[in-house]
Tab-separated table of C-alpha atoms and ligand atoms in Angstrom:
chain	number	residue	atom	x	y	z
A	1	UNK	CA	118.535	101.093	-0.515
A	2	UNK	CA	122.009	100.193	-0.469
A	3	UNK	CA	122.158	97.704	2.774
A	4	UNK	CA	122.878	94.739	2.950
A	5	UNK	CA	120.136	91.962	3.195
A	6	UNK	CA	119.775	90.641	6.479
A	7	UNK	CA	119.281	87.068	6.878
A	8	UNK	CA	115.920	85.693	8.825
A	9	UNK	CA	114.479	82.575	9.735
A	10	UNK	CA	111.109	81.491	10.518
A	11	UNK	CA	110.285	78.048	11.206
A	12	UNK	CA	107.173	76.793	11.418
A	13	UNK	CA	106.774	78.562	8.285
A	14	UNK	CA	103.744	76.540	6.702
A	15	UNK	CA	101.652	77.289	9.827
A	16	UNK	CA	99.344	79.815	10.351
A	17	UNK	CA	101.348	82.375	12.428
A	18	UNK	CA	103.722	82.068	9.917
A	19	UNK	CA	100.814	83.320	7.210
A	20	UNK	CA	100.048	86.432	8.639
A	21	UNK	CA	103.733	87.349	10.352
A	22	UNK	CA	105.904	86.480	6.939
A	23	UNK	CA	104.444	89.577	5.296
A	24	UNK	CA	104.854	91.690	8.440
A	25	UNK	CA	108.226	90.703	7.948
A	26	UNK	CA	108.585	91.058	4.155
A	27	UNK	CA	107.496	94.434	3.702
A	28	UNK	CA	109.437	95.869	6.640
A	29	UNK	CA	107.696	96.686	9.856
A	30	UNK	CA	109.811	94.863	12.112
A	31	UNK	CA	113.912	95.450	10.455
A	32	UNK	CA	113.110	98.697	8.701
A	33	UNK	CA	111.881	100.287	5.907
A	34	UNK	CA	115.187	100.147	4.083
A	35	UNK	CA	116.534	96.878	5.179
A	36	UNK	CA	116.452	94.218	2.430
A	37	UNK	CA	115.529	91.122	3.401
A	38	UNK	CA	116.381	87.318	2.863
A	39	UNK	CA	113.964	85.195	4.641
A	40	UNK	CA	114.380	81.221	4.911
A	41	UNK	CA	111.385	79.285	5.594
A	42	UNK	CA	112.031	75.857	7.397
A	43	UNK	CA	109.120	73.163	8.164
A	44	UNK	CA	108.868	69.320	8.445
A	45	UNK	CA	108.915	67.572	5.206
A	46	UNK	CA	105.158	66.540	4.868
A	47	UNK	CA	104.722	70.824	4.912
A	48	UNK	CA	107.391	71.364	2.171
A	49	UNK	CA	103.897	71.309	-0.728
A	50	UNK	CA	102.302	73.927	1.340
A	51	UNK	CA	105.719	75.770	1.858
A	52	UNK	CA	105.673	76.453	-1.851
A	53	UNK	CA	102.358	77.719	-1.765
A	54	UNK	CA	103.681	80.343	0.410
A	55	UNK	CA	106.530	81.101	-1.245
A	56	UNK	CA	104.493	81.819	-4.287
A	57	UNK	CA	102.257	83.683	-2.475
A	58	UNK	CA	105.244	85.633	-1.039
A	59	UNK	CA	106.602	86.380	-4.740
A	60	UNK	CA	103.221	87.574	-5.778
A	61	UNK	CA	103.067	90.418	-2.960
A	62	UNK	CA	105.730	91.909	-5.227
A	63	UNK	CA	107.671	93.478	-2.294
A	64	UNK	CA	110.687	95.325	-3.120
A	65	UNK	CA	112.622	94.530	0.541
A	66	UNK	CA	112.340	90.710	-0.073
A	67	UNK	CA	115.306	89.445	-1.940
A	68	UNK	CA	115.035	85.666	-1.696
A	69	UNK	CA	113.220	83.643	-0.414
A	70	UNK	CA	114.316	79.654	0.909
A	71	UNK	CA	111.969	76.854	1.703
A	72	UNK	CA	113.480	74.370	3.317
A	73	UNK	CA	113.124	71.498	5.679
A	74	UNK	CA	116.986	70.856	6.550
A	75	UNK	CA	118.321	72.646	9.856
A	76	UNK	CA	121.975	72.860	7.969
A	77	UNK	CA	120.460	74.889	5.391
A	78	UNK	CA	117.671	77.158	7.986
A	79	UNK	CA	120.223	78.375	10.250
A	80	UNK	CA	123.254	79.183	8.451
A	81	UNK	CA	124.672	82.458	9.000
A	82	UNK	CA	121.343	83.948	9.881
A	83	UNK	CA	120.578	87.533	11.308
A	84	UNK	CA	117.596	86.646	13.379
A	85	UNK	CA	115.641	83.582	14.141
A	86	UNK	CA	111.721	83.814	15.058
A	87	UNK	CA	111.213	79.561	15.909
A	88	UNK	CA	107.167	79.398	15.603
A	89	UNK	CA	107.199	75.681	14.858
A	90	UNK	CA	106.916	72.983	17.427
A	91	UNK	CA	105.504	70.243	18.395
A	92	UNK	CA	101.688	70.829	18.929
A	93	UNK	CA	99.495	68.918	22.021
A	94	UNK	CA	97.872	66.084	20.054
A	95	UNK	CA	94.272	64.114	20.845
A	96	UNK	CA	95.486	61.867	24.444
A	97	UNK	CA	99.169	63.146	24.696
A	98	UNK	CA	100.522	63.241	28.119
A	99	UNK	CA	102.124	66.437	29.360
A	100	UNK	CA	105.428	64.858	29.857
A	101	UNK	CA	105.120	63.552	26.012
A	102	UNK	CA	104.665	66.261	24.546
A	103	UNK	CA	107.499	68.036	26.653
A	104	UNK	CA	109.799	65.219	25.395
A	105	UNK	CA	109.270	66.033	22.022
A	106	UNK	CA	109.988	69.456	21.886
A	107	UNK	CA	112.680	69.708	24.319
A	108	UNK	CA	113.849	67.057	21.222
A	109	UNK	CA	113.182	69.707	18.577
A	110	UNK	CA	114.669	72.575	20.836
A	111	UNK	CA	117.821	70.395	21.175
A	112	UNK	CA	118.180	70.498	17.902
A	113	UNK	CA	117.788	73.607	16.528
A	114	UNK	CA	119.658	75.286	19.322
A	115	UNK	CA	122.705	72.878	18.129
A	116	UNK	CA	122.082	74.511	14.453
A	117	UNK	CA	122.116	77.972	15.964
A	118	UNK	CA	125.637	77.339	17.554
A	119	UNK	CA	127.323	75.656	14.559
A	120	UNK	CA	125.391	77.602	11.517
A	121	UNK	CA	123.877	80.903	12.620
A	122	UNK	CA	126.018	84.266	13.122
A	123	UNK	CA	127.004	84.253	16.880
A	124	UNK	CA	125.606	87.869	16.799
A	125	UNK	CA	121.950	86.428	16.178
A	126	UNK	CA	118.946	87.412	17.871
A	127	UNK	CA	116.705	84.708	18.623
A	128	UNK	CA	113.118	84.402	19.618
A	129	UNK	CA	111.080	81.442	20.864
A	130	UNK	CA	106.999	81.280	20.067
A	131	UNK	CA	106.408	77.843	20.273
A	132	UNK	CA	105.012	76.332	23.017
A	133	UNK	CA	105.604	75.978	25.540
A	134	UNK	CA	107.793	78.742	25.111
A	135	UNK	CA	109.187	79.775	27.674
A	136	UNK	CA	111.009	76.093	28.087
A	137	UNK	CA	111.682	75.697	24.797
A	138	UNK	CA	113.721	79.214	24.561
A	139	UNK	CA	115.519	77.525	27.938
A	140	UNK	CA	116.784	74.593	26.193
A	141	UNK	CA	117.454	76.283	22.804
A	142	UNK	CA	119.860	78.736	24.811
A	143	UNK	CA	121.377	75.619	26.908
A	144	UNK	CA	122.622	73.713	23.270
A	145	UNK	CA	123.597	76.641	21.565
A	146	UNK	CA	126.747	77.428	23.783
A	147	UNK	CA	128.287	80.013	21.813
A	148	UNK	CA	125.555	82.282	21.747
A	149	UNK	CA	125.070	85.011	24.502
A	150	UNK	CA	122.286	83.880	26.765
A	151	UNK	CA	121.182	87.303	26.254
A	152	UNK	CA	120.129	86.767	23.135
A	153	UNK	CA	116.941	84.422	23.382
A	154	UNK	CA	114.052	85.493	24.403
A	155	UNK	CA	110.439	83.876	24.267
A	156	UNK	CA	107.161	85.857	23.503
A	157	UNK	CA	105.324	87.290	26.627
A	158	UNK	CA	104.517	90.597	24.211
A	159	UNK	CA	100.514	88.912	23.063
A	160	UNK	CA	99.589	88.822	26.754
A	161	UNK	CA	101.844	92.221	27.052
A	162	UNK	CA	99.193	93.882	24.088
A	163	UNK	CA	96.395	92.201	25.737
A	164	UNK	CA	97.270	93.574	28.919
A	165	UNK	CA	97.253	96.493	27.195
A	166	UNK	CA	94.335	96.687	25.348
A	167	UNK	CA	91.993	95.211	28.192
A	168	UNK	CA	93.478	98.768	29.738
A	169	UNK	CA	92.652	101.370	27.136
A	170	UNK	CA	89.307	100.033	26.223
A	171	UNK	CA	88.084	100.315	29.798
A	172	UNK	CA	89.744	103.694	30.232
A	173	UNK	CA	87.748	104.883	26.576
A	174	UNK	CA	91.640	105.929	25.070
A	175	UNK	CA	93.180	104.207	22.563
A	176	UNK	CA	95.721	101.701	22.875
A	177	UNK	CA	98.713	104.012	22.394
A	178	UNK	CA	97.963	105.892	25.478
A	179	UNK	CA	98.522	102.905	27.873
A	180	UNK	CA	102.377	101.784	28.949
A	181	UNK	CA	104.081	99.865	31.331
A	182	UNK	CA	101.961	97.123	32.005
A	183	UNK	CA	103.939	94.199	33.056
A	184	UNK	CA	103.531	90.183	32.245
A	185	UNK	CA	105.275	88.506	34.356
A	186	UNK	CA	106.441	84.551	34.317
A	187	UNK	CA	105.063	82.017	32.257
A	188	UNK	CA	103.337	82.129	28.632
A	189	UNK	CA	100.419	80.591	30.659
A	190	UNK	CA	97.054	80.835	32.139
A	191	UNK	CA	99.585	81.333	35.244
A	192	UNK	CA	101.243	84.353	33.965
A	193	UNK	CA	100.776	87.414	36.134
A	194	UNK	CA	99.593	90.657	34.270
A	195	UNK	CA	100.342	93.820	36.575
A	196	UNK	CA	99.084	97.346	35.750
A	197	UNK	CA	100.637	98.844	39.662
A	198	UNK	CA	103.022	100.334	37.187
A	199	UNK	CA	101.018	100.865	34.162
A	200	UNK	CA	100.324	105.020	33.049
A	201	UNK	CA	97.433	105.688	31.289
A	202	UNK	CA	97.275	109.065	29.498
A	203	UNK	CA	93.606	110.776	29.815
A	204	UNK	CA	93.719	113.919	28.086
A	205	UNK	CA	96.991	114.428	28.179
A	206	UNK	CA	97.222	113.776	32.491
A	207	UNK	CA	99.703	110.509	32.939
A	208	UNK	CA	97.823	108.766	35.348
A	209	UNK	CA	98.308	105.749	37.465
A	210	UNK	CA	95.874	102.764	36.008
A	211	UNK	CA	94.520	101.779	39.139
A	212	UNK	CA	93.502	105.641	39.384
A	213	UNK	CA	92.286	106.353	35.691
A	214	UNK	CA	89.940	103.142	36.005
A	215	UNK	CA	88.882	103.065	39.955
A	216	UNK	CA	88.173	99.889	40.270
A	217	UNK	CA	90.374	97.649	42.129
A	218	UNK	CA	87.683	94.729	42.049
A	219	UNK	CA	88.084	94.647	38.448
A	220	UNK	CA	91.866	95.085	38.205
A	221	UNK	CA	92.625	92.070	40.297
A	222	UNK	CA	89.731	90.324	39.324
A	223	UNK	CA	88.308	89.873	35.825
A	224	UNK	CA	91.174	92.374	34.257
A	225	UNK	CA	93.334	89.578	35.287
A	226	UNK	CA	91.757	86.421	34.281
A	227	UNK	CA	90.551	87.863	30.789
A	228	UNK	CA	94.161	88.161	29.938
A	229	UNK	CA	94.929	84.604	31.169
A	230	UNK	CA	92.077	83.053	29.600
A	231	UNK	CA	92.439	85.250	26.311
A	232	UNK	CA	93.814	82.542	24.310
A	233	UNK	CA	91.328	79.883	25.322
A	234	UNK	CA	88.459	82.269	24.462
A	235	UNK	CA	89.885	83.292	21.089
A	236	UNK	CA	90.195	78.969	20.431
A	237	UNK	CA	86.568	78.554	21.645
A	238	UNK	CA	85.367	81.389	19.663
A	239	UNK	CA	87.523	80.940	16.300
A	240	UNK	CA	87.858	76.989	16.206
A	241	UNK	CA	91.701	78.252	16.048
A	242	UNK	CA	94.191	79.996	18.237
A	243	UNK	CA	95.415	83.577	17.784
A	244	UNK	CA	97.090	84.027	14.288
A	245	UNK	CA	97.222	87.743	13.540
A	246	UNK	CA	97.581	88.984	17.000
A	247	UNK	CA	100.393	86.577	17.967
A	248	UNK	CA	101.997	87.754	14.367
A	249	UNK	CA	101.964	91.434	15.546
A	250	UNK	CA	102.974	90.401	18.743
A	251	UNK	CA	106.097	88.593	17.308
A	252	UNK	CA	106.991	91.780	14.790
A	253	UNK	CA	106.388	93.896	17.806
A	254	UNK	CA	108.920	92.093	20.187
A	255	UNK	CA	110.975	92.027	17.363
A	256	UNK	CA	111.072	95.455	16.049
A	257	UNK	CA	111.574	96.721	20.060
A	258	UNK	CA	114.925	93.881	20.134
A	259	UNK	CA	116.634	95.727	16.918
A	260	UNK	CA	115.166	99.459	17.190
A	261	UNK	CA	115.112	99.714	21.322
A	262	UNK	CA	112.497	100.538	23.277
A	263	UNK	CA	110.939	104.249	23.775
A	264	UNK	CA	112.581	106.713	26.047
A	265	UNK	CA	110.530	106.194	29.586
A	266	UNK	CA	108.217	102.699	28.702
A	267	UNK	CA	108.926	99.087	28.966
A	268	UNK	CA	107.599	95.914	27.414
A	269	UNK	CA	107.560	92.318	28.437
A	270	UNK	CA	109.585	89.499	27.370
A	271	UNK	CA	110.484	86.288	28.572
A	272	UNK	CA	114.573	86.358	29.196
A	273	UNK	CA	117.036	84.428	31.111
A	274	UNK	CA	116.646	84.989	34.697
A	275	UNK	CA	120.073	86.189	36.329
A	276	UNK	CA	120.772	88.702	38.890
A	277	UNK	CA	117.262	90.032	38.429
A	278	UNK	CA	115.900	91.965	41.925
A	279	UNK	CA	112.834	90.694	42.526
A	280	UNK	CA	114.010	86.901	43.832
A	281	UNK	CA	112.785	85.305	40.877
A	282	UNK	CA	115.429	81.795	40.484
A	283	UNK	CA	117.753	82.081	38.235
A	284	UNK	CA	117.899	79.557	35.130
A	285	UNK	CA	115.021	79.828	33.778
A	286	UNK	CA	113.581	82.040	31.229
A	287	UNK	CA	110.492	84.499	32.882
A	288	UNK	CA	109.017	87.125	31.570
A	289	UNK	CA	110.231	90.691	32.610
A	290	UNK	CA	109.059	94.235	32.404
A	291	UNK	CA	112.680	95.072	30.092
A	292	UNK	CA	113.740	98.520	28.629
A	293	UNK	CA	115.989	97.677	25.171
A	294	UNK	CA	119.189	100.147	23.887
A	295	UNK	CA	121.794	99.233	21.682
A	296	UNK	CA	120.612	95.680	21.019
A	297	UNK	CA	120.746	95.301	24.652
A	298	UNK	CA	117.882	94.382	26.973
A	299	UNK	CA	117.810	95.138	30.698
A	300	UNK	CA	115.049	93.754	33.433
A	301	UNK	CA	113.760	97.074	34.803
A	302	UNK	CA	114.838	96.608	38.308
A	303	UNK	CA	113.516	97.717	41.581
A	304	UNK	CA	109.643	98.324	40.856
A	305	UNK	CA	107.858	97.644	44.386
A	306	UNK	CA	105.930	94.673	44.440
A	307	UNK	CA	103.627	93.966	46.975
A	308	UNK	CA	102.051	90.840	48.652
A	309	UNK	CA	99.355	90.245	46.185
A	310	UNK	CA	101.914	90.735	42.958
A	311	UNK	CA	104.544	88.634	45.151
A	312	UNK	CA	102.273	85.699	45.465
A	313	UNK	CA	101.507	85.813	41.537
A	314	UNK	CA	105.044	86.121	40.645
A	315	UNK	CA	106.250	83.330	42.737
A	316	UNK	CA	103.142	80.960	41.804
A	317	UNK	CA	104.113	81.412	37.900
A	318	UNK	CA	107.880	80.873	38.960
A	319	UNK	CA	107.080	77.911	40.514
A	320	UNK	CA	105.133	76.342	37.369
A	321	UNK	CA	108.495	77.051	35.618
A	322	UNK	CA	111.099	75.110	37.859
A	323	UNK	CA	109.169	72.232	37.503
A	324	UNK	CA	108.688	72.243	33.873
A	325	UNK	CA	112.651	73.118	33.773
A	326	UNK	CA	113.552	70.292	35.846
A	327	UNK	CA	111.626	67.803	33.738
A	328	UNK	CA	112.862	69.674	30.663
A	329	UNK	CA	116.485	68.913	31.940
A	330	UNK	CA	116.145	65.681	32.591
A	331	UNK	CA	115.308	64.689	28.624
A	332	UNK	CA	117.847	66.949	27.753
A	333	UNK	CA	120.735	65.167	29.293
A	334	UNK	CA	119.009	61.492	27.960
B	1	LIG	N1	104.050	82.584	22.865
B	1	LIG	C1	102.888	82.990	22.393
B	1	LIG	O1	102.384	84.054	22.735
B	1	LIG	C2	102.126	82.169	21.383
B	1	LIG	C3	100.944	82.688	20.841
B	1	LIG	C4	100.249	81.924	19.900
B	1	LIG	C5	100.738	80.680	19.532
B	1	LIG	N2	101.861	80.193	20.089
B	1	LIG	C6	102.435	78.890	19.681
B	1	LIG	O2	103.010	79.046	18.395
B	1	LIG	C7	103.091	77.787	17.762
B	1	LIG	C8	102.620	77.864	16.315
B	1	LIG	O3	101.270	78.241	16.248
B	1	LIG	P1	100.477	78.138	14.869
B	1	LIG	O4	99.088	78.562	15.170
B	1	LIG	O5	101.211	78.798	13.790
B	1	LIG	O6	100.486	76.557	14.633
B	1	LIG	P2	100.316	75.751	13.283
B	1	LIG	O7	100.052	74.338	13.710
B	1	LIG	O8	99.394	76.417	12.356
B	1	LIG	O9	101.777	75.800	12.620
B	1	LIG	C9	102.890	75.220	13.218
B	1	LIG	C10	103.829	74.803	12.115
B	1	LIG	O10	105.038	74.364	12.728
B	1	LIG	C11	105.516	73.274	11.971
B	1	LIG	N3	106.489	72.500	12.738
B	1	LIG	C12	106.284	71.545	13.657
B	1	LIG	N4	107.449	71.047	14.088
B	1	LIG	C13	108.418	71.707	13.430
B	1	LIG	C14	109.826	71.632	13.445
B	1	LIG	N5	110.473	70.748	14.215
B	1	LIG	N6	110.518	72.471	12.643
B	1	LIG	C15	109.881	73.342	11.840
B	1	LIG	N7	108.546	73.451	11.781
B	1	LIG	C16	107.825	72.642	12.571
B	1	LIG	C17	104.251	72.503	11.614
B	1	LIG	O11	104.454	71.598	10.549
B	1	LIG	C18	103.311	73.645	11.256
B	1	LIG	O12	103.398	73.971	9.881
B	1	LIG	C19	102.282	76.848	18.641
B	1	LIG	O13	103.182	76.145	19.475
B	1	LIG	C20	101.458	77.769	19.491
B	1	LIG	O14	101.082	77.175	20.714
B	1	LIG	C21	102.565	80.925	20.997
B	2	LIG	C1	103.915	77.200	30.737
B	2	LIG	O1	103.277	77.804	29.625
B	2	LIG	C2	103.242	77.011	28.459
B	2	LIG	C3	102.702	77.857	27.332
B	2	LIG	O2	101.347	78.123	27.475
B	2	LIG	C4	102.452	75.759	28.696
B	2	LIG	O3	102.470	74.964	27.526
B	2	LIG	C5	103.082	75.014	29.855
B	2	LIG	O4	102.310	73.865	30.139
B	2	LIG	C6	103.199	75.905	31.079
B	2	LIG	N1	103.944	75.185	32.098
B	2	LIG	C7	103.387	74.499	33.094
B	2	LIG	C8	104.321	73.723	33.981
B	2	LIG	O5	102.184	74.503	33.303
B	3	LIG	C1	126.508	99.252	21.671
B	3	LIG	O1	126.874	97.892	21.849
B	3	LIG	C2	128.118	97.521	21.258
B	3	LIG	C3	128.360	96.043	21.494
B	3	LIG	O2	127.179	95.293	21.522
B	3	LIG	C4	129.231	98.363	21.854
B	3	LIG	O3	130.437	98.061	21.183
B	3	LIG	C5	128.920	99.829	21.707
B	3	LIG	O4	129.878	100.603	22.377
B	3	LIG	C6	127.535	100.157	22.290
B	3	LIG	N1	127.217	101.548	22.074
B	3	LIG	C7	126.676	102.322	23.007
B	3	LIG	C8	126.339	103.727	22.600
B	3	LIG	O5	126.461	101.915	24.148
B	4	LIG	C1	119.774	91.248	22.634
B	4	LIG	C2	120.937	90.707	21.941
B	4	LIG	O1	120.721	90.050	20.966
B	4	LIG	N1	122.176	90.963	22.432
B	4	LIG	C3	123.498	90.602	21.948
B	4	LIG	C4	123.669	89.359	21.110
B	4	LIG	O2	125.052	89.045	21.012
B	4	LIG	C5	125.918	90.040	20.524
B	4	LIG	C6	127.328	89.548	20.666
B	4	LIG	O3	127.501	88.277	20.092
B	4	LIG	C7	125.705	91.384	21.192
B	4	LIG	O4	126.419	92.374	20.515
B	4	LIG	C8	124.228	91.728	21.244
B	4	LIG	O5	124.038	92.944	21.907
């Protein structure tokens, strides 16, 4: 174990995410079983008690990978020279706050930290955006951290992706391993689009097309669809709180794909900048693609046929985006 430690931040660090994904990270399922690790924890000031709770904690797991560990609640500090960002904290929807308010605020706090990510962190960093709304937030992060390849933010699509999944294999009796290719598109919303036209489901060892291995188009564009947009909501009705350890193995998932690459043959979604992509989506924003990773590298898989029903989806998600954009724009240039 001779490496180097790698250097990676996690904001929102005191939350609950953060409680379940920090050991993910710390004992090596998303850089490698050999790849020591530095992780910085950054969170606002009134968090900084509960911060050393979970450093503590962290210590007391006794993991041989994790060779520091920084709390912190100074950007200057969080983002220098880091390896990899994962930005969980933002600005959450409080009791009466308008849409546009709340937008303000974190397009404030994505301003920010995507300032500290061009004048601290390694220009080679690898950044990904969970906090909501994501997909916007990742947008603006990219637009103030000039010197940093677009290419390099994402946002997380991969919960709705596993979802997707899931909802697939448990109706087909196979476990969840057997499933691949299902494809979120758009927004980290109840407006995303999941798609299984191209999903493969292996029964018995047959690759099968979904809509063939489950037979029943009714459900497929029906209550396949809205289960995975409402999955959130029912996990926040049902728990009191929203989805901790999935969106944690989500995040080490999307993650672990960005530095080991993707399997020979399958994609995964993500939510990436928008350019050049075939299927008319507008460019600037960031949507979530069906993307195949090599080499650190991520490309949209281009050319699946889409037809009028997916088209409609796509474009209806799309269109949610523009217009949180433009208003996203707008503060950001205030
Ligand atoms: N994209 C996805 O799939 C997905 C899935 C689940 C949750 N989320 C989002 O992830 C976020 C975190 O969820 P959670 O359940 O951990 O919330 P949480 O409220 O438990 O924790 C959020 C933490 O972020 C901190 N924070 C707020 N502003 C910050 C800032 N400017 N810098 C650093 N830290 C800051 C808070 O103090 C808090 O400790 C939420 O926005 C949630 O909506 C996204
Ligand atoms: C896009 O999705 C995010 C994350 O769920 C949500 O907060 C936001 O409101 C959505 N955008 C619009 C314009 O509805
Ligand atoms: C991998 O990417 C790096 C730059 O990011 C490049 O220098 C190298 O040639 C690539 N290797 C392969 C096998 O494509
Ligand atoms: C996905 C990703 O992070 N890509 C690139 C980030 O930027 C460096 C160059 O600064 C590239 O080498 C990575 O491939």
């Amino acid at each position: 174990m001779s490496a180097e430690p790698i250097r990676v931040l996690v904001t929102g660090a005191a939350g609950q995410i953060a409680y379940s994904l920090l050991y993910s990270i710390a004992k090596g399922d998303v850089f490698g079983k050999d790849q020591p690790i530095i992780l910085i924890l950054l969170d606002i000031p009134p968090m900084l008690p509960v911060l050393d709770g979970v450093v503590m904690e962290l210590q007391d797991c006794a993991l041989p990978l994790l060779k520091e560990v920084i709390p912190t609640d100074k950007v200057e500090v969080a983002f220098k020279d880091i390896d990899a960002a994962i930005l969980v904290g933002s600005m959450p929807r409080k009791e009466g706050m308008e849409r546009k308010d709340l937008l303000k605020a974190n397009v404030a706090i994505f301003k920010t930290q995507g300032a500290a990510l061009d004048k601290y962190a390694k220009k080679t960093v690898k950044v990904l955006v969970v906090g909501n709304p994501a997909n916007t937030n990742c947008l603006i992060a990219s637009k103030s951290a000039p010197s940093i390849p677009k290419e390099n933010f994402s946002c997380l699509t991969r919960l709705d992706h596993n979802r997707a999944c899931s909802q697939v294999a448990m109706r087909c009796g196979v476990s969840s391993d057997q499933v691949k290719n299902v494809i979120i598109w758009g927004n980290h919303s109840s407006t995303q689009y999941p798609d299984v036209h191209h999903a493969k489901v292996n029964l018995q060892g047959a690759e099968t097309e979904a809509y063939q291995a489950i037979k029943d188009d009714a459900w497929l564009r029906g209550d396949f669809i809205s289960t995975v947009q409402q999955r959130g909501a029912a996990v926040i009705k049902a728990r009191k709180l929203s989805s901790a350890m999935s969106a944690a193995k989500a995040i080490c998932d999307h993650m672990r794909d960005i530095w080991f690459g993707t399997k020979e043959g399958e994609f995964v979604s993500m939510g990436v900048y928008a350019s050049g992509n075939s299927y008319n989506i507008p460019e600037d924003l960031i949507y979530s693609f069906p993307v195949q990773i090599k080499n650190s590298t991520w490309k949209v898989v281009d050319g699946l046929p889409v037809n009028d029903f997916s088209r409609a989806k796509m474009d209806a998600t799309a269109a949610e985006l523009v217009e949180e954009r433009d208003t996203a724009l707008d503060f950001l240039s205030q």
